[in-house]
Short mmCIF file of C-alpha atoms in Angstrom, two decimals:
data_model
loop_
_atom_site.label_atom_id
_atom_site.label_comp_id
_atom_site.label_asym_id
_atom_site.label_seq_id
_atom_site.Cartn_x
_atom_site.Cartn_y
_atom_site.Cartn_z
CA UNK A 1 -14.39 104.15 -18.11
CA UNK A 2 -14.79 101.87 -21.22
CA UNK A 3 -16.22 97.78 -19.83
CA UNK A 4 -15.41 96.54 -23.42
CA UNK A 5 -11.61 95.29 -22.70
CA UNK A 6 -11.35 91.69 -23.68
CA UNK A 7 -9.11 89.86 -20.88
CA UNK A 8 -6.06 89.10 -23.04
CA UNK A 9 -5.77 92.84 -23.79
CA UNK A 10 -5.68 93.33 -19.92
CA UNK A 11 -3.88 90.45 -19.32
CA UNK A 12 -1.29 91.74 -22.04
CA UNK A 13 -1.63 95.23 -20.34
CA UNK A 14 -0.02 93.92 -17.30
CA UNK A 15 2.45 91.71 -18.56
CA UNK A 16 3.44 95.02 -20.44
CA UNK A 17 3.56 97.13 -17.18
CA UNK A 18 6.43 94.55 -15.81
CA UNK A 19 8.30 93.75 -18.49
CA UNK A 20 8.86 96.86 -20.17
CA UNK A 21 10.55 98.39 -16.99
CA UNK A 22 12.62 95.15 -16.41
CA UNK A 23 14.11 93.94 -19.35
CA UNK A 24 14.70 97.83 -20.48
CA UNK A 25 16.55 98.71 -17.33
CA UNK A 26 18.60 95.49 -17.80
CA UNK A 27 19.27 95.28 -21.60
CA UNK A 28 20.24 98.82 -20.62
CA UNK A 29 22.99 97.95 -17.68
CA UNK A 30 24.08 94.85 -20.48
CA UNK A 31 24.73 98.07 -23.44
CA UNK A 32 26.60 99.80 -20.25
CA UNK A 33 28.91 97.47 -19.65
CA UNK A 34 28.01 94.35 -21.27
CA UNK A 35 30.61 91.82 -19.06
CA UNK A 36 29.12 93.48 -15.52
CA UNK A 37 25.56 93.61 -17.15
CA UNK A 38 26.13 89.88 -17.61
CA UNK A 39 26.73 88.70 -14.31
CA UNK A 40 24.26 90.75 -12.54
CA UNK A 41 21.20 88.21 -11.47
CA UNK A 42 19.32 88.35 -14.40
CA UNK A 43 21.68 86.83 -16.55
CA UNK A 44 24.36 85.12 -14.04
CA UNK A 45 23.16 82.16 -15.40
CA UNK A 46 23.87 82.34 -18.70
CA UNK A 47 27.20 83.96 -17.48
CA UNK A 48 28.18 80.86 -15.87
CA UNK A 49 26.67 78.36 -18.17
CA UNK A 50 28.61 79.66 -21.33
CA UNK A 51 31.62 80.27 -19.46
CA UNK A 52 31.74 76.80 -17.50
CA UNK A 53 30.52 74.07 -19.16
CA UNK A 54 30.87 75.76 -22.95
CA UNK A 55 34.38 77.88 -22.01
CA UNK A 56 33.77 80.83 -23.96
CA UNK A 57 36.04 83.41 -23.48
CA UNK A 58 35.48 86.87 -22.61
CA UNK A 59 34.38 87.95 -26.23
CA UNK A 60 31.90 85.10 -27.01
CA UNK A 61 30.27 86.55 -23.18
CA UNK A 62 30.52 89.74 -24.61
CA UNK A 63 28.95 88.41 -27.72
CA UNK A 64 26.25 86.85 -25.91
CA UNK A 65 25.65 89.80 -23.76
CA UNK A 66 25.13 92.02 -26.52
CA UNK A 67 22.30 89.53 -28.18
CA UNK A 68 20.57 89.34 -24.95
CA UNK A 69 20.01 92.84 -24.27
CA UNK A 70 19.20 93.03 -28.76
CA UNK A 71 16.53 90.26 -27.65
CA UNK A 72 15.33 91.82 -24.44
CA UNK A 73 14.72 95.22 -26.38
CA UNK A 74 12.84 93.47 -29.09
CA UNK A 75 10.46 92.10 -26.76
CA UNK A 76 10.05 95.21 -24.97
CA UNK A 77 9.64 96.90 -27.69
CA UNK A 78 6.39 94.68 -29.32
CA UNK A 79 5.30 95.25 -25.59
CA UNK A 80 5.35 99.06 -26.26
CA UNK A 81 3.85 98.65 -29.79
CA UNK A 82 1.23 96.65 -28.12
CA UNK A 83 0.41 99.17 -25.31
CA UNK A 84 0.39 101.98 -28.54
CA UNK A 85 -2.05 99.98 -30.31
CA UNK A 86 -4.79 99.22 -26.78
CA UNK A 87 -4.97 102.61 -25.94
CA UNK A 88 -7.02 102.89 -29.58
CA UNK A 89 -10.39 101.20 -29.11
CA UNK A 90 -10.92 100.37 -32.62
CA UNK A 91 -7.77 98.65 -32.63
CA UNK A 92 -8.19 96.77 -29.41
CA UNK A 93 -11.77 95.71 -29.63
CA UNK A 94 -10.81 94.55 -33.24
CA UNK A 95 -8.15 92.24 -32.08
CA UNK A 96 -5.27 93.81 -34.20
CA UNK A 97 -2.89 94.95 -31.32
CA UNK A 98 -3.00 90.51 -30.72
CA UNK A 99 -0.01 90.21 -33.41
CA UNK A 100 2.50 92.75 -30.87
CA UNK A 101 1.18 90.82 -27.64
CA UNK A 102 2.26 87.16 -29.51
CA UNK A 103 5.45 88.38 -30.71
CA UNK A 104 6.66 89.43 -27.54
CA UNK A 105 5.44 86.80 -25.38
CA UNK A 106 7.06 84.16 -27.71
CA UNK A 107 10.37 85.63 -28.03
CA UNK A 108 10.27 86.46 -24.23
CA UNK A 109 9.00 83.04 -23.62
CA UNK A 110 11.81 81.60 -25.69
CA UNK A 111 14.56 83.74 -23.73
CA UNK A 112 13.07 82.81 -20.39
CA UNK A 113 12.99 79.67 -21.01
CA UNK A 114 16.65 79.18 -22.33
CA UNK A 115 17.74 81.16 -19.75
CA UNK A 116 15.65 79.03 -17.18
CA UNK A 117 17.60 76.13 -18.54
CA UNK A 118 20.72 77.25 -18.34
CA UNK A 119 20.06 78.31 -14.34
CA UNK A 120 18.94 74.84 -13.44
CA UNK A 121 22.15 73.99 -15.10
CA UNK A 122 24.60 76.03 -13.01
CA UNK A 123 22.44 75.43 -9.99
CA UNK A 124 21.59 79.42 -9.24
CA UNK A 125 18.33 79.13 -7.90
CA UNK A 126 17.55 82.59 -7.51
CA UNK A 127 17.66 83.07 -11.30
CA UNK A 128 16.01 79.67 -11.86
CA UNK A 129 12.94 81.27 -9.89
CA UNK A 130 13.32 84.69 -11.56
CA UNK A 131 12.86 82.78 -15.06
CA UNK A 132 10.35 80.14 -14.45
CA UNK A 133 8.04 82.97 -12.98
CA UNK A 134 8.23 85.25 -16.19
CA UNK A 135 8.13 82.15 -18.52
CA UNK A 136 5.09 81.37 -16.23
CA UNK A 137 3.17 84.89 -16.97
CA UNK A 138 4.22 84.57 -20.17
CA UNK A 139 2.54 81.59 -21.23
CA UNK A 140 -0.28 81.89 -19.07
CA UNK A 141 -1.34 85.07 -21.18
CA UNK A 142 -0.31 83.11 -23.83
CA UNK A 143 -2.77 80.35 -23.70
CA UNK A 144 -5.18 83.16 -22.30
CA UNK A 145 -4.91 84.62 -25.76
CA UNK A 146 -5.43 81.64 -27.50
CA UNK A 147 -8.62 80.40 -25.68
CA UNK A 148 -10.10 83.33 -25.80
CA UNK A 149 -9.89 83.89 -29.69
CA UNK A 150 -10.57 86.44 -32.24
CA UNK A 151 -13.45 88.87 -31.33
CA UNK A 152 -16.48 88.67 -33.30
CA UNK A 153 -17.04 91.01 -35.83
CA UNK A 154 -19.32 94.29 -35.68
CA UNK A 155 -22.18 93.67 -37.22
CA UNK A 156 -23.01 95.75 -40.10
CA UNK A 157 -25.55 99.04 -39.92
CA UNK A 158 -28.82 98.21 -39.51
CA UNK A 159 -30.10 101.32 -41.16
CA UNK A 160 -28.77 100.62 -44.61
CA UNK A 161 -30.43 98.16 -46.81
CA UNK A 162 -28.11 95.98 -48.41
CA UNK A 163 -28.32 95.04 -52.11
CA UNK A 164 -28.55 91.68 -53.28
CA UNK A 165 -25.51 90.59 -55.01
CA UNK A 166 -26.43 89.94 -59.00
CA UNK A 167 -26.26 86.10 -58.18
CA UNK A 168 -28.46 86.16 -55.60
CA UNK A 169 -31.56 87.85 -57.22
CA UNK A 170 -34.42 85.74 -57.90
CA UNK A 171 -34.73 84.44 -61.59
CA UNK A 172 -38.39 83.88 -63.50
CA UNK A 173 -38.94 80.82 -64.11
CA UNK A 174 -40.60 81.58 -67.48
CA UNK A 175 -38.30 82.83 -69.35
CA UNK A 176 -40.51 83.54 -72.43
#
């Protein structure tokens, strides 16, 4: 087994192995039957928050319902594009799978937290604990990410002399 995983890439890795299976099976049960999907724990809270202190009706829910299973399925989908693009080592060691992992955690973060809001709002506090948790892993690999920075580059072969550049070659200093 390959040692050369940076920790974001594992931390990502992880993230990816919960929320893929998550927010898929519950965008999935919103696309169902987007009014049931919508008050199922999850996403009670926005359920009640739109419907009780905005007073949407039952087509603005529906509405709603429909753009947060569109928004779940993004970010599970830049998960997925992530977990494509570490399973190539090139790619990972290089830090170019970094643009799928930041994409998804700041949408996710961005649903998390509204949704977070909108739970302390209503007062569910199951739901409020469900969303502060994932906006918690979120961020944490968030900042992990950007602490830990973009890998250092691979040095160039060894073997192969390089030729100075036509600027760089020594000039006489009589020139006659």
């Amino acid at each position: 087994m390959s040692t050369n995983w940076r920790i974001s890439s594992f931390n990502g890795a992880l993230l990816a192995a919960y929320f893929i299976p998550t927010w898929a099976i519950v965008a999935f049960r919103i696309i169902e039957a987007p009014v049931r999907g919508l008050f199922e724990r999850p996403d009670v809270a926005a359920a009640f928050f739109l419907g009780d202190h905005l007073q949407w009706g039952a087509t603005g829910l529906m509405r709603v319902a429909w753009l947060l299973a569109l928004g779940r399925l993004t970010v599970v989908a830049f998960f997925a594009l992530f977990v494509v693009l570490i399973c190539r080592p090139r790619i990972r060691l290089s830090g170019g799978c970094d643009e799928a992992l930041g994409l998804a955690l700041g949408i996710g973060s961005v649903i998390s937290f509204a949704l977070m809001l909108m739970a302390s709002k209503v007062g569910e506090l199951e739901a409020l604990r469900l969303h502060a948790t994932e906006l918690l892993m979120l961020l944490g690999t968030a900042i992990v990410l950007a602490v830990e920075g973009r890998p250092a580059a691979t040095p160039a072969d060894a073997g192969v002399p390089a030729e100075p550049l036509p600027l760089e070659q020594p000039q006489l200093l009589n020139n006659g």
